[in-house]
XYZ file of C-alpha atoms in Angstrom:
282
model
C -111.134 -21.086 -56.156
C -114.547 -22.141 -55.825
C -115.203 -25.408 -53.510
C -118.508 -26.430 -53.298
C -120.182 -28.171 -50.447
C -122.857 -30.390 -51.039
C -123.952 -32.721 -48.779
C -126.449 -36.305 -49.473
C -129.416 -36.827 -46.366
C -130.995 -40.321 -46.944
C -134.556 -40.757 -45.210
C -135.613 -43.740 -45.226
C -134.616 -44.500 -48.850
C -136.868 -47.946 -50.037
C -133.968 -49.442 -52.145
C -131.746 -52.525 -52.696
C -128.083 -52.937 -50.887
C -126.189 -50.381 -48.959
C -127.436 -51.228 -45.411
C -126.600 -53.113 -42.875
C -130.417 -54.488 -42.385
C -131.331 -56.663 -44.703
C -134.409 -58.220 -45.972
C -135.194 -61.168 -48.060
C -137.925 -58.742 -50.831
C -138.290 -55.120 -51.022
C -141.970 -55.883 -49.709
C -140.707 -56.518 -46.686
C -137.799 -53.540 -46.601
C -140.996 -50.749 -47.206
C -142.660 -52.341 -44.483
C -139.478 -52.025 -42.054
C -138.678 -48.613 -43.358
C -142.158 -47.385 -44.044
C -143.799 -48.482 -40.266
C -145.585 -45.423 -39.018
C -143.970 -45.860 -35.377
C -140.352 -45.820 -36.631
C -140.870 -42.984 -39.232
C -141.849 -40.562 -36.518
C -138.946 -41.566 -34.342
C -136.522 -40.770 -37.463
C -138.301 -37.299 -37.914
C -138.384 -36.527 -34.183
C -134.425 -37.174 -33.790
C -134.139 -35.694 -37.798
C -135.606 -32.666 -35.921
C -134.350 -32.210 -32.717
C -130.548 -33.509 -33.649
C -129.512 -33.604 -36.937
C -131.690 -29.893 -38.732
C -130.808 -26.841 -35.775
C -126.924 -27.015 -36.484
C -127.355 -27.666 -40.542
C -129.912 -24.404 -39.813
C -127.740 -22.464 -38.233
C -124.274 -22.719 -40.235
C -122.146 -19.943 -39.590
C -121.779 -20.242 -44.234
C -124.766 -20.916 -45.708
C -123.314 -21.942 -48.749
C -124.092 -25.315 -49.408
C -126.273 -27.921 -50.366
C -128.138 -30.918 -49.388
C -129.796 -33.518 -51.263
C -132.324 -34.718 -49.516
C -133.001 -38.426 -50.698
C -136.062 -40.741 -50.366
C -138.469 -42.787 -51.848
C -141.231 -40.855 -54.242
C -143.975 -43.072 -52.053
C -142.282 -42.180 -48.923
C -145.691 -42.078 -46.396
C -147.675 -39.197 -45.574
C -147.271 -36.334 -43.391
C -143.575 -37.384 -43.792
C -143.479 -36.285 -47.242
C -145.409 -33.703 -47.206
C -142.937 -32.411 -44.329
C -139.662 -33.111 -46.684
C -141.325 -30.454 -49.523
C -142.196 -28.099 -46.377
C -138.760 -28.064 -44.996
C -137.747 -27.914 -48.718
C -139.517 -24.575 -49.181
C -137.776 -23.481 -45.822
C -134.808 -23.901 -46.038
C -132.636 -22.768 -49.147
C -130.024 -25.052 -49.063
C -132.285 -28.226 -48.997
C -132.800 -29.921 -52.360
C -135.568 -32.836 -52.225
C -134.696 -35.819 -54.836
C -137.466 -38.621 -55.222
C -135.648 -41.811 -56.106
C -137.529 -44.832 -56.781
C -136.315 -48.376 -55.471
C -133.200 -49.364 -57.518
C -130.602 -51.955 -56.573
C -127.616 -50.602 -56.884
C -127.501 -48.323 -53.910
C -124.338 -46.450 -55.158
C -126.076 -45.685 -58.626
C -129.839 -44.436 -57.040
C -127.350 -42.269 -54.533
C -125.969 -40.621 -58.126
C -128.990 -39.860 -59.552
C -130.162 -37.992 -56.293
C -126.942 -35.836 -56.332
C -125.616 -35.682 -59.771
C -128.363 -32.745 -60.632
C -126.868 -30.744 -58.241
C -123.250 -30.853 -58.832
C -121.703 -27.692 -60.037
C -119.912 -28.287 -63.153
C -118.324 -24.482 -62.601
C -116.880 -25.789 -59.437
C -113.091 -25.951 -58.936
C -113.617 -28.799 -56.277
C -117.000 -30.628 -54.765
C -116.589 -31.106 -50.910
C -118.985 -34.286 -50.659
C -120.517 -35.175 -47.115
C -122.908 -37.709 -45.866
C -125.305 -36.151 -43.283
C -127.521 -39.054 -42.027
C -130.777 -38.538 -40.520
C -129.270 -38.930 -36.701
C -126.189 -36.991 -36.722
C -125.124 -34.003 -36.563
C -122.063 -31.420 -37.279
C -121.215 -28.427 -36.111
C -122.528 -25.295 -36.855
C -119.012 -23.868 -38.615
C -118.747 -27.517 -40.568
C -119.402 -25.922 -43.592
C -117.282 -23.237 -43.017
C -114.479 -24.802 -42.011
C -114.395 -27.391 -44.338
C -114.471 -25.058 -47.525
C -111.527 -22.800 -45.212
C -109.268 -25.509 -44.993
C -109.255 -26.881 -48.382
C -107.131 -23.728 -49.096
C -104.159 -25.579 -46.492
C -104.924 -28.747 -47.799
C -105.011 -28.106 -51.980
C -101.530 -29.455 -52.895
C -102.120 -32.911 -51.337
C -105.298 -32.663 -53.228
C -103.573 -32.048 -56.639
C -101.839 -35.151 -56.289
C -104.613 -37.385 -56.917
C -107.456 -34.564 -57.001
C -109.114 -36.799 -54.557
C -108.766 -36.047 -50.569
C -110.688 -36.550 -47.461
C -110.727 -34.518 -44.637
C -111.617 -35.950 -41.106
C -112.784 -34.166 -38.163
C -112.271 -36.493 -35.800
C -113.638 -34.796 -32.837
C -117.320 -34.945 -31.467
C -119.854 -36.512 -29.260
C -121.906 -39.779 -29.303
C -125.409 -39.900 -28.043
C -126.895 -42.940 -26.854
C -131.152 -42.795 -26.356
C -132.391 -45.549 -24.311
C -135.098 -45.921 -22.024
C -133.220 -44.588 -19.618
C -132.362 -41.421 -20.954
C -129.245 -39.575 -22.957
C -125.654 -40.659 -22.368
C -122.999 -38.428 -23.710
C -119.648 -39.502 -24.350
C -116.749 -37.583 -25.719
C -115.576 -39.182 -28.473
C -112.006 -39.049 -31.055
C -113.307 -41.057 -34.381
C -111.608 -41.921 -37.096
C -113.379 -40.987 -40.317
C -116.473 -41.393 -38.934
C -119.636 -40.590 -41.184
C -120.708 -37.304 -39.810
C -118.185 -34.454 -40.512
C -116.181 -36.589 -42.962
C -115.457 -34.320 -46.385
C -114.497 -36.277 -49.953
C -112.985 -33.673 -51.722
C -113.665 -34.726 -55.710
C -113.664 -32.974 -59.244
C -116.857 -31.684 -60.431
C -116.425 -34.208 -63.492
C -115.513 -37.551 -60.975
C -119.112 -39.348 -61.564
C -118.375 -40.461 -57.685
C -119.941 -39.295 -54.504
C -119.201 -39.661 -50.735
C -120.957 -42.757 -50.770
C -118.490 -44.768 -53.215
C -115.749 -44.453 -50.256
C -116.922 -46.112 -47.556
C -115.553 -44.031 -44.614
C -114.149 -47.006 -42.230
C -111.326 -48.048 -45.375
C -111.188 -44.612 -46.838
C -107.272 -44.276 -46.574
C -107.525 -47.340 -49.339
C -108.942 -44.803 -51.919
C -107.114 -41.116 -51.296
C -104.906 -39.591 -49.033
C -106.618 -37.990 -45.750
C -106.062 -35.256 -43.082
C -107.388 -35.268 -39.643
C -108.054 -32.036 -38.005
C -108.872 -32.989 -34.065
C -109.309 -29.366 -32.632
C -112.775 -28.669 -31.530
C -115.935 -30.889 -31.466
C -116.944 -31.407 -34.895
C -119.528 -33.920 -34.961
C -122.235 -36.008 -32.907
C -123.154 -39.184 -33.592
C -126.308 -40.369 -32.187
C -127.185 -43.869 -31.531
C -130.787 -45.254 -31.043
C -133.263 -47.646 -31.502
C -133.686 -47.247 -35.563
C -129.658 -47.363 -36.426
C -128.982 -49.429 -39.161
C -125.910 -50.299 -37.300
C -124.846 -48.395 -34.424
C -120.932 -48.834 -33.874
C -119.230 -46.336 -33.224
C -115.831 -46.924 -34.642
C -112.417 -47.115 -34.360
C -111.367 -44.168 -31.098
C -110.788 -43.610 -27.861
C -112.133 -40.355 -25.676
C -111.085 -36.808 -24.572
C -111.408 -35.750 -21.427
C -114.268 -33.291 -21.039
C -116.778 -31.597 -18.027
C -119.702 -33.537 -17.812
C -121.428 -30.849 -15.974
C -121.183 -28.933 -19.542
C -122.492 -31.182 -22.451
C -125.894 -29.367 -22.316
C -124.183 -25.963 -22.967
C -121.645 -27.793 -25.457
C -124.548 -29.329 -27.320
C -126.370 -26.759 -27.674
C -123.583 -23.825 -28.857
C -121.546 -26.202 -31.076
C -125.187 -28.035 -32.729
C -127.813 -26.202 -31.219
C -129.173 -29.568 -29.948
C -131.485 -29.673 -26.921
C -130.161 -32.260 -24.532
C -132.905 -31.947 -22.023
C -135.864 -32.801 -25.062
C -133.767 -35.607 -26.546
C -133.436 -36.387 -22.529
C -137.771 -36.457 -22.460
C -138.061 -37.888 -26.011
C -135.895 -40.963 -25.030
C -137.546 -41.657 -21.875
C -140.915 -40.649 -23.679
C -140.088 -43.795 -26.298
C -139.243 -45.918 -24.076
C -136.671 -48.348 -25.775
C -133.275 -50.259 -25.453
C -130.777 -49.347 -27.952
C -131.083 -51.310 -31.729
C -130.739 -54.842 -31.623
C -127.221 -54.661 -33.893
C -124.195 -56.893 -33.362
C -122.055 -54.244 -32.311
C -124.433 -51.536 -31.379
C -122.974 -49.032 -29.274
C -119.239 -50.311 -29.726
């Protein structure tokens, strides 16, 4: 059975809806998203939080669609193009502003869905979160055990619920081990290739309304990274798990290829508080 693993990563995509930070006009949103200092921070976190584990996946057989606008300013558009050249799994989708965000996301990923696949494992990869280096391997392997459940409705979610929440402020980086129900990172939605839907069509906080789901909590599989530029910064429903704080650096390096010291220095250098959002860090 062929299980295609297909991810969508939106990098400051300019369009309508789809975000919690709202603007009255497209030009206001463009000014917000394309602010040079904001883009510099976003790229830094993308390079140091998100990309390391994606480049180190133990199963390299996946596709990651990098979705942005054709007018993304330089040098960031060129840097995305360069990333596609060195990362075999990456595909660049330049999507003009569209009012309906879900339609825009489908335009981005539709050309990359394998019609011959038996199942597509869709995942949403935010550009400041991370998945563990064995996420793709496990999401493909574990589907075998979940297949009978998937065949009931030809929709299924798999939630790797154990992870770490990192918060970046002017004080540095704090680390909190959390079990989170259906966090964005490391949540897989399995659909048939002809579904004309993606992970974006099923809001993660209420995905149980749309399909059955399986929770696999055994090992840390995601990093939720909270910073000044989060769209929401809400952690989501869950609770802590016990771990030794002295081992955070080793765990982040081993499971996510993240250098905690680098993040600490960057957070202090940016010198910014958390995002001004109602539920940031909650």
